[in-house]
């Protein structure tokens, strides 16, 4: 089995910073794309940032210049450094990874359990 575990959420004042981490563990053969999504109350889950296995990144327009996604392939971990946080960044943040398990020839998406980020004004 494969699981993703996130950490690093919390409460921060506007203008502050947080760093989220997400580690994949279990019977993993390879990890392709990894990314972060967020979902605010009453809204759909939206992509925030993504990174390929080779390190190419892309970001939602709303976070460009403030958030940085990175990964450590040796640790099966993806990070989201969030700076200059705004109240509108408040949401549950989820990581997603496209993984091929040891017992499979197929890639599938796995999700973390989510971590709350709250930005106060």
Tab-separated table of C-alpha atoms in Angstrom:
chain	number	residue	atom	x	y	z
A	1	UNK	CA	0.000	0.000	0.000
A	2	UNK	CA	0.984	3.607	-0.570
A	3	UNK	CA	0.176	6.549	1.634
A	4	UNK	CA	0.902	10.260	1.674
A	5	UNK	CA	1.325	12.101	4.957
A	6	UNK	CA	1.292	15.897	5.127
A	7	UNK	CA	2.577	18.192	7.833
A	8	UNK	CA	3.304	21.855	8.419
A	9	UNK	CA	-0.084	23.519	8.429
A	10	UNK	CA	-1.215	25.918	11.114
A	11	UNK	CA	-2.311	29.421	11.995
A	12	UNK	CA	-0.281	32.387	10.787
A	13	UNK	CA	-0.815	36.123	10.472
A	14	UNK	CA	-1.116	37.774	7.094
A	15	UNK	CA	2.319	38.356	5.626
A	16	UNK	CA	3.767	35.351	7.390
A	17	UNK	CA	5.176	32.094	6.058
A	18	UNK	CA	4.551	28.380	6.365
A	19	UNK	CA	6.226	25.333	4.873
A	20	UNK	CA	4.189	22.251	4.066
A	21	UNK	CA	5.697	18.806	3.616
A	22	UNK	CA	4.246	15.637	2.149
A	23	UNK	CA	6.005	12.276	2.242
A	24	UNK	CA	5.013	9.207	0.290
A	25	UNK	CA	5.671	5.809	1.811
A	26	UNK	CA	4.879	2.173	1.190
A	27	UNK	CA	5.388	-0.139	-1.762
A	28	UNK	CA	6.560	2.465	-4.269
A	29	UNK	CA	8.243	1.726	-7.574
A	30	UNK	CA	8.358	5.271	-8.915
A	31	UNK	CA	6.803	8.685	-8.353
A	32	UNK	CA	5.989	10.945	-11.277
A	33	UNK	CA	4.280	14.291	-10.823
A	34	UNK	CA	3.612	15.661	-7.343
A	35	UNK	CA	1.483	18.632	-6.435
A	36	UNK	CA	-0.452	20.644	-3.934
A	37	UNK	CA	-4.156	21.481	-4.024
A	38	UNK	CA	-6.339	23.482	-1.692
A	39	UNK	CA	-9.994	23.617	-0.807
A	40	UNK	CA	-11.657	26.464	1.043
A	41	UNK	CA	-15.054	25.987	2.731
A	42	UNK	CA	-17.833	25.833	0.158
A	43	UNK	CA	-15.418	25.861	-2.778
A	44	UNK	CA	-13.967	23.285	-5.121
A	45	UNK	CA	-10.514	21.811	-4.736
A	46	UNK	CA	-8.065	23.742	-6.916
A	47	UNK	CA	-4.499	23.141	-8.003
A	48	UNK	CA	-1.934	25.372	-6.319
A	49	UNK	CA	1.387	24.088	-7.635
A	50	UNK	CA	2.849	21.043	-9.333
A	51	UNK	CA	6.294	19.619	-9.987
A	52	UNK	CA	7.447	16.884	-12.337
A	53	UNK	CA	9.979	14.199	-11.500
A	54	UNK	CA	12.528	16.248	-13.406
A	55	UNK	CA	11.803	19.391	-11.427
A	56	UNK	CA	9.661	21.427	-13.819
A	57	UNK	CA	7.096	23.484	-11.950
A	58	UNK	CA	3.904	25.381	-12.530
A	59	UNK	CA	1.750	27.515	-10.278
A	60	UNK	CA	-1.723	28.938	-10.011
A	61	UNK	CA	-1.723	32.628	-10.895
A	62	UNK	CA	-2.914	33.503	-7.395
A	63	UNK	CA	0.267	32.161	-5.761
A	64	UNK	CA	2.956	32.967	-8.323
A	65	UNK	CA	5.846	34.827	-6.746
A	66	UNK	CA	4.743	33.866	-3.220
A	67	UNK	CA	4.744	30.043	-3.144
A	68	UNK	CA	7.547	27.690	-4.139
A	69	UNK	CA	7.152	23.967	-4.729
A	70	UNK	CA	10.135	21.637	-4.492
A	71	UNK	CA	10.821	17.942	-4.011
A	72	UNK	CA	13.427	15.606	-2.630
A	73	UNK	CA	13.246	12.454	-4.699
A	74	UNK	CA	15.518	10.537	-2.328
A	75	UNK	CA	13.015	11.165	0.466
A	76	UNK	CA	9.844	10.811	-1.655
A	77	UNK	CA	8.864	14.220	-0.313
A	78	UNK	CA	7.330	17.330	-1.813
A	79	UNK	CA	7.382	20.728	-0.141
A	80	UNK	CA	5.386	23.926	-0.476
A	81	UNK	CA	7.046	27.059	0.850
A	82	UNK	CA	4.374	29.702	1.312
A	83	UNK	CA	5.437	33.309	1.833
A	84	UNK	CA	3.511	36.579	2.045
A	85	UNK	CA	0.416	34.656	3.067
A	86	UNK	CA	-2.986	36.289	2.667
A	87	UNK	CA	-6.308	35.551	4.368
A	88	UNK	CA	-7.591	34.232	1.042
A	89	UNK	CA	-4.951	31.480	1.217
A	90	UNK	CA	-6.907	29.950	4.086
A	91	UNK	CA	-7.904	26.416	3.113
A	92	UNK	CA	-7.222	22.738	3.633
A	93	UNK	CA	-4.133	21.881	1.616
A	94	UNK	CA	-3.797	18.448	0.051
A	95	UNK	CA	-0.845	16.854	-1.667
A	96	UNK	CA	-1.210	14.514	-4.591
A	97	UNK	CA	1.317	12.191	-6.172
A	98	UNK	CA	1.162	10.022	-9.267
A	99	UNK	CA	2.739	6.759	-8.219
A	100	UNK	CA	3.419	3.352	-9.652
A	101	UNK	CA	3.336	0.752	-6.927
A	102	UNK	CA	5.645	-2.245	-6.768
A	103	UNK	CA	2.807	-4.627	-7.586
A	104	UNK	CA	1.467	-2.652	-10.525
A	105	UNK	CA	2.433	-1.538	-14.013
A	106	UNK	CA	0.031	1.391	-13.837
A	107	UNK	CA	0.346	4.898	-12.437
A	108	UNK	CA	-2.406	6.147	-10.185
A	109	UNK	CA	-3.050	9.238	-8.123
A	110	UNK	CA	-2.751	9.160	-4.359
A	111	UNK	CA	-3.926	11.921	-2.013
A	112	UNK	CA	-2.848	13.004	1.438
A	113	UNK	CA	-5.318	13.538	4.263
A	114	UNK	CA	-5.060	17.340	4.134
A	115	UNK	CA	-3.600	19.938	6.461
A	116	UNK	CA	-5.346	23.128	7.560
A	117	UNK	CA	-3.762	26.482	6.790
A	118	UNK	CA	-5.400	29.507	8.391
A	119	UNK	CA	-4.206	33.043	7.699
A	120	UNK	CA	-5.532	35.731	9.995
A	121	UNK	CA	-5.844	39.367	8.937
